[in-house]
Amino acid sequence: MFKKIPRQFYYFLAAFFVLNLLQSVFTELIFDEAYYWYYSQNMDWGYFDHPPMVALLIKGSSLFFNGELGVRFVSCIISALNFVVLWLLIDHPKKNLYVPHFFVLVFSMTLLNAYGFFTLPDTPLLFFTSCFLLSYKYFLKSPKFGTAIILGIFMAALMYSKYHAVLVIMFVLLSNLNLVKNKYAWLSVIVALMCYAPHFYWLYENDFVSIKYHLYERPNDAYQFEKYTLGFFVNLIALFGLTFPFIYYALFKTKSRDLFNKALLFLTYGVILFFFLSSFNRRVQTQWIIVICIPLVVIVYNFMLGNKPILKWIMRLGIVNSLIILYLRIGLVYQPILFNFYYESHGNKAWVEAIYKEVGDIPMVFENSYRNAPMYEFYSGGIPTFSLNNVMYRKNQYSIDNSEERVRGKKVAYISKYISDNTFSHTKPDGGILKGKYISEFSSYRKLECILEEDKVSLGNSNYHLKVINPYDFDIDISKLKFSIAYLSPYKITLGLKPVEPRPMKDSLQILAKNDSIDFSLDIPDYDKEKVGYIRVVISENGLYPGLNGKPTPIQ
C-alpha cells in the first residue's frame, strides 16, 4: 500500500513535519493546551469536558520531550500520518502526477493546518476520522472479521477523541442502512463498545458529569442571527479561506458514485446541516465543524483532477491562502508588525514569571480561571494551582478532581477580580489585570452539593426540601457556611444573589459530618419573574464568593 506513494509525496510530508516541529518548539502554549496538559498530569478514562485521548497524546509527547514540544510532539506525528491516510483515501488514477496540488489543498485549509501542531481534542478527531474512513473503505471491499475489528477500534478511538465523533459514525451509518443487516458491521459495533466501556464506566462513576454539562448545564444566551446563524456561515468560509467558493462548488457538483463516495457526501452534508440547525439554539464554534475538512479533501481533490479550471483556481488561491497562513504562523511566535494583534500564545511565560517573582514557590489559587491555573503551573515548573470556580463562572476539571486538596490548609497566593484589598497585581499582555493577595490558611468546600428535592420551584414560596451533602472525609462547621439563592436567566446566566438561611430539620445541628448529609427547610425569596428561568442554591465558605453547589432548578 505505501509503496504506491511517490517519493515526491514524502519530501512534502517531511517539510510539513519539520515545520510543525519548529512551530511547536517556538510557539508558547495556548490556554486550552495548558488545560489539557493539566489533564495529562493525572491520567484517567475521562475528564470533565472531554474524553481522554487528548491527554494521552500529551502524556506520550512528554515521554520524549519537555516544554512545549513535550505537549505537541505526538500531534505533529499523527498530523503527518493524517496526510498519508488522506492520500490513501483517494483512488484517482492521476493523483501521483499532482502531489503538489494535494499539499496546497490541505495546507491551505486553515484549521487543518493549525491542528498540525496544536494539541487539542480536534487533533486526534481529525486523524481518527481519516483512519475510520479508510478502514470503512476497506470494509466495504472486504467485510470480514479482520476489517470489522479494525473498523471497531477506530470507531472507539474516534469517540475517545471528542464526543462530536458520534456525528461522524452516525452519518456514515445513515449513508448505508444495509449495514444493520451485516453481521460484521455489528461485530464492529460490539468491538467499539467494548473498547469504549472504560469511558462509559468513568461517566457512570462521575454521575455522567460531562454529558450533563454539555447537554443541560452550559450557559447560553438569547438567539441572535448575526452571532449564531450568520456566524455559522462565516465559520464555513473561515475553514477554507479564499478557496471556499471552489471547495463548496466541488462539493455541490459531486454526485454519489458508490457507497464510499456516498459516505463522504453524507458526512459532509450531515455535519453542515446538524450545526446549521444547532445555530438556532447556540453559537457554533468553528472547530465544531472542522471534521468536514476530511471528506472534503477527498471530494475536492478528485473533482480538481477532473476539472482543469477549478484545479488552477484552487492552486492559485490555495498558494495565497498558504502564504497568509505562514505569516500567521510566524505571528503565533512573534506579535506581527503588519497586523499588531494579540493572540493567547503571546506573553504567557512573561506573566507567569512576573507573578512567580512576586509569590515564589507557594501554591496559587485562581478564581474562575481554568485557563490561567494550568498555564501558571506549566510555566512555573509545577507549582500546585487550583481554579476556584464560583457562581458567576462554570464547572470544569478542577470541580471534580483532587486539586482542591493540594492547597487546603496552606498559605496561597489568591488571584481574583472579586478582591479589593489586593497586595499585588500584574497586567497581562492582553490587558487583563491579575489582582492578588495572600491567604495564610486557605480552605474551600466547593464539592459540597445542594439538592432541591422538588423538580420545579416558585419564587416567594416557603418550605422547600434542601439536602446538603458533604462528600469530604472531614466534618464541616455549619457556622462557616453562608447560603444564597442564585437567580439565573432562561439561558442559565447568573443574574444576582440573595442570602437565605435554611432551617435544619433536626434541632441543634452544628456539624455537617463527613460523607454525610443534612436536610433543611428552605424559603426562596422573590425576584424579577420576567427574567428568571432557574435558581440554584449556592454556598459561600470562609468568606469566599459562593460556589456552584446546586444544579439549575427551573422556575414554574
Coordinates of C-alpha atoms in Angstrom, one line a residue:
M1 CA 0.0 0.0 0.0
F2 CA 2.7 2.5 1.0
K3 CA 4.9 1.5 -2.0
K4 CA 2.5 3.2 -4.3
I5 CA 3.1 6.6 -2.7
P6 CA 5.6 8.6 -4.8
R7 CA 8.9 9.9 -3.4
Q8 CA 7.8 13.5 -4.0
F9 CA 5.0 13.0 -1.5
Y10 CA 7.4 12.1 1.2
Y11 CA 9.5 15.2 0.5
F12 CA 6.5 17.5 1.0
L13 CA 5.4 15.5 4.1
A14 CA 8.9 15.8 5.6
A15 CA 8.8 19.5 5.1
F16 CA 5.4 19.8 6.7
F17 CA 6.5 17.7 9.7
V18 CA 9.7 19.7 10.3
L19 CA 7.7 23.0 10.0
N20 CA 5.3 21.7 12.7
L21 CA 8.1 20.6 14.9
L22 CA 9.7 24.1 14.7
Q23 CA 6.4 25.7 15.3
S24 CA 5.8 23.6 18.3
V25 CA 9.2 24.5 19.9
F26 CA 8.9 28.2 19.4
T27 CA 5.2 28.8 20.0
E28 CA 4.1 29.2 23.6
L29 CA 1.1 27.1 24.7
I30 CA -2.4 28.4 24.2
F31 CA -4.8 28.2 27.2
D32 CA -6.7 25.1 26.1
E33 CA -3.4 23.2 25.5
A34 CA -2.3 24.1 29.1
Y35 CA -5.7 22.9 30.4
Y36 CA -5.3 19.6 28.5
W37 CA -1.7 19.3 29.8
Y38 CA -3.2 19.6 33.2
Y39 CA -5.4 16.6 32.3
S40 CA -2.4 14.6 31.4
Q41 CA -0.8 15.1 34.9
N42 CA -3.5 12.7 36.2
M43 CA -4.3 10.2 33.5
D44 CA -7.9 8.9 33.7
W45 CA -10.6 7.3 31.4
G46 CA -12.4 10.7 31.2
Y47 CA -12.3 14.3 32.1
F48 CA -15.0 17.0 32.8
D49 CA -15.1 18.4 29.3
H50 CA -13.8 15.7 27.0
P51 CA -12.8 12.0 26.7
P52 CA -9.1 11.2 27.4
M53 CA -7.4 10.9 24.0
V54 CA -6.0 14.5 24.1
A55 CA -4.4 13.7 27.5
L56 CA -2.9 10.5 26.1
L57 CA -1.3 12.5 23.2
I58 CA 0.3 14.9 25.7
K59 CA 1.4 12.1 28.0
G60 CA 3.0 10.4 25.0
S61 CA 4.8 13.6 24.0
S62 CA 6.1 14.1 27.5
L63 CA 7.9 10.8 27.3
F64 CA 10.2 12.2 24.6
F65 CA 10.5 16.0 25.3
N66 CA 9.9 18.7 27.9
G67 CA 8.4 22.1 27.4
E68 CA 6.0 22.9 24.5
L69 CA 7.3 20.0 22.4
G70 CA 6.5 17.7 25.3
V71 CA 2.9 18.7 24.7
R72 CA 2.8 18.7 20.9
F73 CA 5.2 16.1 19.6
V74 CA 2.7 13.3 19.1
S75 CA 0.3 15.8 17.5
C76 CA 3.0 16.5 14.9
I77 CA 3.4 12.8 14.2
I78 CA -0.3 12.0 13.8
S79 CA -0.9 15.1 11.7
A80 CA 1.8 14.0 9.3
L81 CA 0.3 10.5 9.3
N82 CA -3.1 12.0 8.6
F83 CA -1.8 13.3 5.3
V84 CA -0.7 9.8 4.4
V85 CA -4.1 8.4 5.3
L86 CA -5.9 11.1 3.3
W87 CA -3.7 10.3 0.3
L88 CA -4.7 6.6 0.6
L89 CA -8.4 7.5 0.7
I90 CA -8.0 8.9 -2.9
D91 CA -8.3 6.5 -5.8
H92 CA -8.0 8.9 -8.7
P93 CA -5.6 7.2 -11.3
K94 CA -3.8 10.5 -12.0
K95 CA -3.2 11.5 -8.4
N96 CA 0.6 10.7 -8.4
L97 CA 1.0 13.4 -11.1
Y98 CA -0.5 16.1 -8.8
V99 CA 1.3 15.7 -5.5
P100 CA 2.0 19.4 -5.0
H101 CA -1.7 20.2 -5.7
F102 CA -2.7 17.8 -2.9
F103 CA -0.4 19.6 -0.4
V104 CA -1.5 23.0 -1.4
L105 CA -5.1 21.9 -0.9
V106 CA -4.6 20.5 2.6
F107 CA -2.1 23.2 3.7
S108 CA -4.5 26.0 2.7
M109 CA -7.2 24.7 5.0
T110 CA -6.8 27.0 8.0
L111 CA -7.7 24.8 11.0
L112 CA -6.5 21.6 9.3
N113 CA -3.2 23.5 9.2
A114 CA -3.4 24.7 12.8
Y115 CA -4.1 21.3 14.2
G116 CA -0.9 20.1 12.6
F117 CA 0.8 21.1 15.8
F118 CA -1.7 22.4 18.4
T119 CA -2.7 19.6 20.8
L120 CA -6.5 19.9 21.2
P121 CA -9.3 17.3 21.1
D122 CA -9.8 18.0 17.4
T123 CA -6.3 16.9 16.6
P124 CA -6.9 13.2 17.2
L125 CA -10.5 13.7 16.0
L126 CA -9.3 14.6 12.5
F127 CA -6.7 11.8 12.4
F128 CA -9.1 9.1 13.6
T129 CA -11.8 10.3 11.2
S130 CA -9.4 9.7 8.4
C131 CA -8.5 6.3 9.8
F132 CA -12.1 5.4 10.3
L133 CA -13.0 6.3 6.7
L134 CA -10.0 4.3 5.4
S135 CA -11.0 1.3 7.4
Y136 CA -14.6 1.7 6.3
K137 CA -13.4 1.9 2.7
Y138 CA -11.7 -1.5 3.1
F139 CA -14.6 -2.9 5.0
L140 CA -16.9 -2.2 2.0
K141 CA -14.5 -4.0 -0.3
S142 CA -14.0 -7.0 2.1
P143 CA -16.4 -7.2 5.0
K144 CA -14.8 -9.9 7.2
F145 CA -13.6 -10.5 10.7
G146 CA -10.3 -8.6 10.4
T147 CA -11.7 -5.5 8.8
A148 CA -14.6 -5.4 11.2
I149 CA -12.2 -5.5 14.2
I150 CA -10.1 -2.6 12.8
L151 CA -13.2 -0.6 12.0
G152 CA -14.5 -1.1 15.5
I153 CA -11.2 0.0 17.1
F154 CA -11.1 3.2 15.0
M155 CA -14.8 3.9 16.0
A156 CA -13.8 3.7 19.6
A157 CA -10.7 5.9 19.0
L158 CA -12.9 8.5 17.4
M159 CA -15.2 8.6 20.4
Y160 CA -12.2 8.7 22.8
S161 CA -11.1 11.9 20.9
K162 CA -14.2 14.0 21.2
Y163 CA -18.0 13.5 21.7
H164 CA -18.7 15.1 18.3
A165 CA -17.3 11.9 16.8
V166 CA -20.8 10.4 17.2
L167 CA -21.8 12.5 14.2
V168 CA -19.1 11.0 12.0
I169 CA -20.2 7.5 12.8
M170 CA -23.9 8.3 12.6
F171 CA -23.8 9.9 9.2
V172 CA -21.6 7.2 7.7
L173 CA -24.1 4.6 9.0
L174 CA -27.0 6.6 7.5
S175 CA -25.3 6.5 4.1
N176 CA -25.6 2.7 4.1
L177 CA -28.5 1.4 6.1
N178 CA -27.9 -2.1 4.8
L179 CA -25.1 -2.2 7.5
V180 CA -27.8 -3.1 10.0
K181 CA -28.2 -6.4 8.3
N182 CA -24.4 -7.0 8.1
K183 CA -23.1 -9.3 10.9
Y184 CA -19.6 -7.9 10.5
A185 CA -20.9 -4.4 11.0
W186 CA -22.4 -5.5 14.2
L187 CA -19.1 -7.0 15.2
S188 CA -17.5 -3.6 14.6
V189 CA -20.1 -2.0 16.9
I190 CA -19.5 -4.6 19.6
V191 CA -15.7 -4.1 19.4
A192 CA -16.2 -0.3 19.6
L193 CA -18.4 -0.6 22.7
M194 CA -16.0 -3.0 24.4
C195 CA -13.1 -0.6 23.8
Y196 CA -15.2 2.3 25.0
A197 CA -16.5 0.5 28.1
P198 CA -13.9 2.1 30.4
H199 CA -15.1 5.6 29.5
F200 CA -18.7 4.6 30.0
Y201 CA -17.8 3.3 33.4
W202 CA -16.0 6.6 34.2
L203 CA -19.1 8.5 33.2
Y204 CA -21.2 6.3 35.5
E205 CA -18.8 6.8 38.4
N206 CA -18.8 10.5 37.9
D207 CA -22.6 10.9 37.6
F208 CA -22.4 11.5 33.8
V209 CA -20.9 14.9 34.6
S210 CA -19.6 15.5 31.0
I211 CA -22.9 14.6 29.3
K212 CA -25.0 16.7 31.8
Y213 CA -22.8 19.7 31.4
H214 CA -22.7 19.7 27.5
L215 CA -26.4 18.9 27.2
Y216 CA -28.1 20.7 30.1
E217 CA -25.8 23.0 32.2
R218 CA -23.9 25.1 29.7
P219 CA -24.8 28.8 29.9
N220 CA -26.2 30.2 26.7
D221 CA -27.9 33.5 25.7
A222 CA -30.8 34.7 23.6
Y223 CA -30.7 33.9 19.8
Q224 CA -29.0 36.5 17.7
F225 CA -29.0 36.0 13.9
E226 CA -25.6 37.7 13.4
K227 CA -23.9 35.9 16.2
Y228 CA -25.5 32.4 15.7
T229 CA -26.7 31.6 12.2
L230 CA -24.7 34.2 10.2
G231 CA -21.7 33.3 12.4
F232 CA -22.1 29.7 11.4
F233 CA -21.9 30.6 7.7
V234 CA -18.8 32.8 8.4
N235 CA -17.2 29.7 10.0
L236 CA -17.9 27.6 6.9
I237 CA -16.0 30.2 4.9
A238 CA -13.2 30.6 7.5
L239 CA -12.4 26.9 7.3
F240 CA -11.1 27.3 3.7
G241 CA -10.3 30.9 3.3
L242 CA -10.0 32.2 -0.3
T243 CA -10.7 28.8 -1.8
F244 CA -14.1 28.4 -0.2
P245 CA -16.2 29.1 -3.4
F246 CA -14.4 26.3 -5.3
I247 CA -14.5 23.9 -2.3
Y248 CA -18.2 24.2 -2.0
Y249 CA -18.7 24.2 -5.8
A250 CA -16.9 20.9 -5.9
L251 CA -19.0 19.5 -3.1
F252 CA -22.2 20.6 -4.8
K253 CA -21.2 19.1 -8.2
T254 CA -20.0 15.8 -6.8
K255 CA -22.6 13.0 -7.0
S256 CA -22.8 9.7 -5.2
R257 CA -21.0 7.1 -7.4
D258 CA -20.5 4.3 -4.9
L259 CA -21.1 3.6 -1.2
F260 CA -17.8 5.1 -0.1
N261 CA -18.3 8.3 -2.0
K262 CA -21.9 8.4 -0.7
A263 CA -20.5 8.2 2.9
L264 CA -18.2 11.2 2.3
L265 CA -21.2 13.2 1.0
F266 CA -23.5 12.2 3.8
L267 CA -20.8 13.0 6.4
T268 CA -20.1 16.5 4.9
Y269 CA -23.8 17.5 4.3
G270 CA -24.9 15.9 7.6
V271 CA -22.4 17.8 9.8
I272 CA -23.2 21.1 8.0
L273 CA -27.0 20.5 8.4
F274 CA -26.7 19.4 12.0
F275 CA -24.7 22.5 13.0
F276 CA -26.9 24.8 10.9
L277 CA -29.9 23.7 12.9
S278 CA -27.8 24.0 16.1
S279 CA -27.1 27.6 15.2
F280 CA -30.7 28.5 16.0
N281 CA -30.0 27.4 19.6
R282 CA -26.4 28.3 20.3
R283 CA -23.3 29.8 18.8
V284 CA -21.4 27.2 16.7
Q285 CA -17.7 27.3 17.2
T286 CA -15.5 26.9 14.1
Q287 CA -13.7 23.8 15.4
W288 CA -17.1 22.0 15.8
I289 CA -17.4 21.7 12.0
I290 CA -13.7 21.1 11.3
V291 CA -14.4 17.4 10.7
I292 CA -15.9 18.2 7.3
C293 CA -12.3 19.0 6.1
I294 CA -11.5 15.3 6.0
P295 CA -14.2 14.1 3.5
L296 CA -13.8 17.4 1.6
V297 CA -10.1 16.8 0.9
V298 CA -11.0 13.6 -0.9
I299 CA -14.1 15.1 -2.7
V300 CA -12.4 18.3 -3.8
Y301 CA -9.1 16.6 -4.8
N302 CA -10.9 14.1 -7.0
F303 CA -13.0 16.9 -8.5
M304 CA -9.9 19.1 -9.1
L305 CA -8.2 16.4 -11.2
G306 CA -11.2 16.1 -13.5
N307 CA -11.7 19.9 -13.9
K308 CA -8.7 21.9 -15.0
P309 CA -10.2 25.4 -14.4
I310 CA -11.1 24.5 -10.8
L311 CA -7.6 23.0 -10.4
K312 CA -6.0 26.2 -11.5
W313 CA -8.1 28.4 -9.3
I314 CA -7.7 26.3 -6.2
M315 CA -3.9 26.2 -6.8
R316 CA -3.7 30.0 -7.2
L317 CA -5.9 30.8 -4.3
G318 CA -4.5 28.0 -2.2
I319 CA -1.0 29.3 -2.6
V320 CA -2.2 32.8 -1.4
N321 CA -4.0 31.1 1.5
S322 CA -0.8 29.2 2.4
L323 CA 1.3 32.3 2.4
I324 CA -1.2 34.1 4.6
I325 CA -1.2 31.1 6.9
L326 CA 2.6 31.0 7.0
Y327 CA 2.6 34.7 8.0
L328 CA 0.0 34.0 10.8
R329 CA 2.1 31.0 12.0
I330 CA 5.0 33.3 12.4
G331 CA 2.7 35.7 14.2
L332 CA 1.9 33.0 16.7
V333 CA 5.6 33.2 17.8
Y334 CA 6.1 37.0 17.5
Q335 CA 3.4 39.6 17.6
P336 CA 3.1 40.7 13.9
I337 CA 4.2 44.1 12.9
L338 CA 1.9 44.4 9.9
F339 CA -1.2 43.4 11.9
N340 CA -0.5 44.2 15.6
F341 CA -2.8 41.7 17.2
Y342 CA -2.5 39.9 20.5
Y343 CA -3.1 36.1 20.5
E344 CA -3.1 33.8 23.5
S345 CA 0.2 32.3 22.6
H346 CA 1.9 35.6 23.3
G347 CA 3.4 36.6 26.6
N348 CA 2.4 33.6 28.9
K349 CA 5.9 32.9 30.0
A350 CA 6.3 36.6 30.9
W351 CA 3.2 37.0 33.1
V352 CA 3.9 33.7 34.8
E353 CA 7.5 34.8 35.5
A354 CA 6.3 38.1 36.9
I355 CA 3.8 36.5 39.3
Y356 CA 6.4 33.9 40.3
K357 CA 8.9 36.6 41.2
E358 CA 6.3 38.1 43.5
V359 CA 4.9 35.0 45.2
G360 CA 7.7 32.4 45.0
D361 CA 7.1 28.7 45.5
I362 CA 3.8 29.0 47.3
P363 CA 0.6 27.4 45.7
M364 CA -1.7 29.5 43.6
V365 CA -5.5 29.8 43.6
F366 CA -7.0 31.4 40.5
E367 CA -10.7 32.3 40.9
N368 CA -12.8 31.5 37.8
S369 CA -9.9 30.6 35.5
Y370 CA -9.3 27.1 34.4
R371 CA -7.1 28.8 31.8
N372 CA -4.7 30.7 34.0
A373 CA -4.3 28.0 36.6
P374 CA -2.8 25.3 34.3
M375 CA -0.8 27.9 32.4
Y376 CA 0.8 29.1 35.6
E377 CA 1.5 25.5 36.7
F378 CA 3.1 24.6 33.4
Y379 CA 5.4 27.6 33.0
S380 CA 6.3 27.8 36.8
G381 CA 7.7 24.3 36.7
G382 CA 4.9 22.6 38.5
I383 CA 3.8 24.9 41.3
P384 CA 0.4 23.5 42.5
T385 CA -2.6 25.5 41.4
F386 CA -6.3 25.4 41.8
S387 CA -9.2 27.0 39.9
L388 CA -11.8 28.2 42.5
N389 CA -15.0 28.3 40.4
N390 CA -17.8 30.4 41.7
V391 CA -21.4 31.0 40.7
M392 CA -20.5 33.6 38.1
Y393 CA -18.5 31.0 36.2
R394 CA -18.8 27.3 35.3
K395 CA -17.6 24.0 36.4
N396 CA -14.6 22.3 34.9
Q397 CA -12.0 19.6 35.6
Y398 CA -10.9 21.4 38.8
S399 CA -14.5 20.9 40.1
I400 CA -14.3 17.1 40.1
D401 CA -10.6 16.2 40.6
N402 CA -8.5 16.3 43.8
S403 CA -6.7 19.7 43.1
E404 CA -8.6 21.4 46.0
E405 CA -6.7 19.2 48.4
R406 CA -3.3 20.4 47.1
V407 CA -4.0 23.9 48.5
R408 CA -6.1 23.1 51.5
G409 CA -4.7 24.5 54.8
K410 CA -1.7 26.1 53.0
K411 CA -0.6 29.6 52.5
V412 CA -1.6 30.5 49.0
A413 CA -1.5 33.4 46.6
Y414 CA -5.1 34.1 45.8
I415 CA -5.9 35.8 42.4
S416 CA -9.4 37.1 41.8
K417 CA -11.3 40.1 40.3
Y418 CA -13.6 39.8 43.4
I419 CA -11.0 41.1 45.8
S420 CA -10.5 44.8 46.6
D421 CA -7.7 44.5 49.2
N422 CA -5.1 43.1 46.8
T423 CA -1.4 43.3 47.8
F424 CA 0.0 42.8 44.3
S425 CA -1.2 43.0 40.7
H426 CA 0.1 42.4 37.2
T427 CA -1.1 43.5 33.8
K428 CA -1.1 40.7 31.2
P429 CA -0.2 41.2 27.6
D430 CA -3.9 41.1 26.6
G431 CA -4.7 44.0 29.0
G432 CA -6.2 41.8 31.7
I433 CA -5.2 42.6 35.3
L434 CA -4.4 39.9 37.8
K435 CA -5.1 41.1 41.3
G436 CA -3.8 39.0 44.2
K437 CA -3.4 38.7 47.9
Y438 CA -2.1 36.1 50.3
I439 CA -4.3 33.8 52.4
S440 CA -2.4 32.2 55.3
E441 CA -4.6 29.1 55.6
F442 CA -6.8 28.5 52.6
S443 CA -9.8 26.3 52.8
S444 CA -12.7 25.8 50.4
Y445 CA -15.6 23.3 50.2
R446 CA -16.5 23.6 46.5
K447 CA -17.7 19.9 46.4
L448 CA -20.5 20.5 48.9
E449 CA -23.7 19.6 47.0
C450 CA -27.1 21.2 47.4
I451 CA -30.0 19.2 46.2
L452 CA -33.5 20.5 46.0
E453 CA -35.9 17.6 46.2
E454 CA -38.5 19.4 44.1
D455 CA -38.2 19.4 40.3
K456 CA -39.5 22.9 39.9
V457 CA -39.9 25.8 42.4
S458 CA -41.9 29.0 42.7
L459 CA -40.3 32.3 43.7
G460 CA -41.5 33.7 47.0
N461 CA -42.6 30.3 48.3
S462 CA -41.6 28.5 51.5
N463 CA -40.6 25.2 53.0
Y464 CA -38.7 23.6 50.1
H465 CA -36.7 20.5 51.0
L466 CA -33.0 21.0 50.6
K467 CA -30.4 18.3 51.1
V468 CA -26.8 19.3 51.6
I469 CA -24.2 16.6 51.0
N470 CA -20.7 16.6 52.4
P471 CA -18.5 14.3 50.2
Y472 CA -15.3 15.2 52.1
D473 CA -13.6 12.9 54.7
F474 CA -13.8 15.6 57.4
D475 CA -16.5 17.3 59.3
I476 CA -17.6 20.9 58.4
D477 CA -18.8 23.5 60.9
I478 CA -22.1 24.7 59.6
S479 CA -21.5 28.2 61.0
K480 CA -18.7 28.7 58.4
L481 CA -21.3 28.3 55.6
K482 CA -23.4 31.1 54.2
F483 CA -26.2 30.1 51.9
S484 CA -27.7 32.1 49.0
I485 CA -30.1 31.7 46.1
A486 CA -28.6 32.4 42.7
Y487 CA -31.1 33.6 40.2
L488 CA -30.4 32.5 36.6
S489 CA -31.8 33.7 33.3
P490 CA -33.6 31.3 31.0
Y491 CA -30.2 30.8 29.4
K492 CA -28.6 29.9 32.8
I493 CA -26.6 33.1 33.2
T494 CA -26.4 34.2 36.8
L495 CA -28.4 37.4 37.3
G496 CA -27.9 38.0 41.0
L497 CA -27.8 36.6 44.5
K498 CA -30.0 36.8 47.7
P499 CA -28.8 35.4 51.0
V500 CA -31.0 32.8 52.7
E501 CA -31.0 30.9 56.0
P502 CA -32.0 27.3 55.6
R503 CA -33.5 25.7 58.7
P504 CA -32.2 22.3 59.8
M505 CA -35.0 19.8 60.0
K506 CA -33.3 18.4 63.2
D507 CA -32.6 20.8 66.0
S508 CA -29.2 21.8 67.3
L509 CA -27.2 20.6 64.3
Q510 CA -23.9 22.4 64.3
I511 CA -21.7 20.0 62.3
L512 CA -22.1 18.6 58.8
A513 CA -20.5 15.2 59.3
K514 CA -18.0 13.7 56.8
N515 CA -19.6 11.7 54.0
D516 CA -23.0 12.5 55.3
S517 CA -25.9 14.9 54.6
I518 CA -28.3 17.3 56.4
D519 CA -31.9 18.1 55.4
F520 CA -33.0 21.7 55.6
S521 CA -36.2 23.6 55.0
L522 CA -35.7 26.5 52.6
D523 CA -37.6 29.6 51.7
I524 CA -36.9 31.1 48.2
P525 CA -37.1 34.9 48.1
D526 CA -38.9 36.6 45.2
Y527 CA -37.1 38.2 42.3
D528 CA -37.9 39.7 38.9
K529 CA -40.0 37.0 37.4
E530 CA -39.7 38.4 34.0
K531 CA -36.0 37.5 33.8
V532 CA -35.6 34.4 36.0
G533 CA -35.7 31.0 34.4
Y534 CA -33.8 28.9 37.0
I535 CA -32.5 29.2 40.5
R536 CA -29.6 27.3 42.2
V537 CA -28.7 27.0 45.9
V538 CA -25.1 28.1 46.5
I539 CA -22.7 28.2 49.4
S540 CA -20.1 30.7 50.5
E541 CA -17.4 29.3 52.8
N542 CA -14.8 31.1 54.9
G543 CA -15.7 34.5 53.2
L544 CA -15.2 33.2 49.7
Y545 CA -17.6 34.1 46.8
P546 CA -20.4 31.5 46.5
G547 CA -19.7 28.4 44.5
L548 CA -21.7 26.2 42.1
N549 CA -23.1 23.8 44.7
G550 CA -26.7 23.4 43.4
K551 CA -27.9 22.4 40.0
P552 CA -30.1 24.8 38.0
T553 CA -33.7 24.2 39.0
P554 CA -36.5 25.5 36.7
I555 CA -39.0 28.1 37.9
Q556 CA -42.6 27.1 37.4

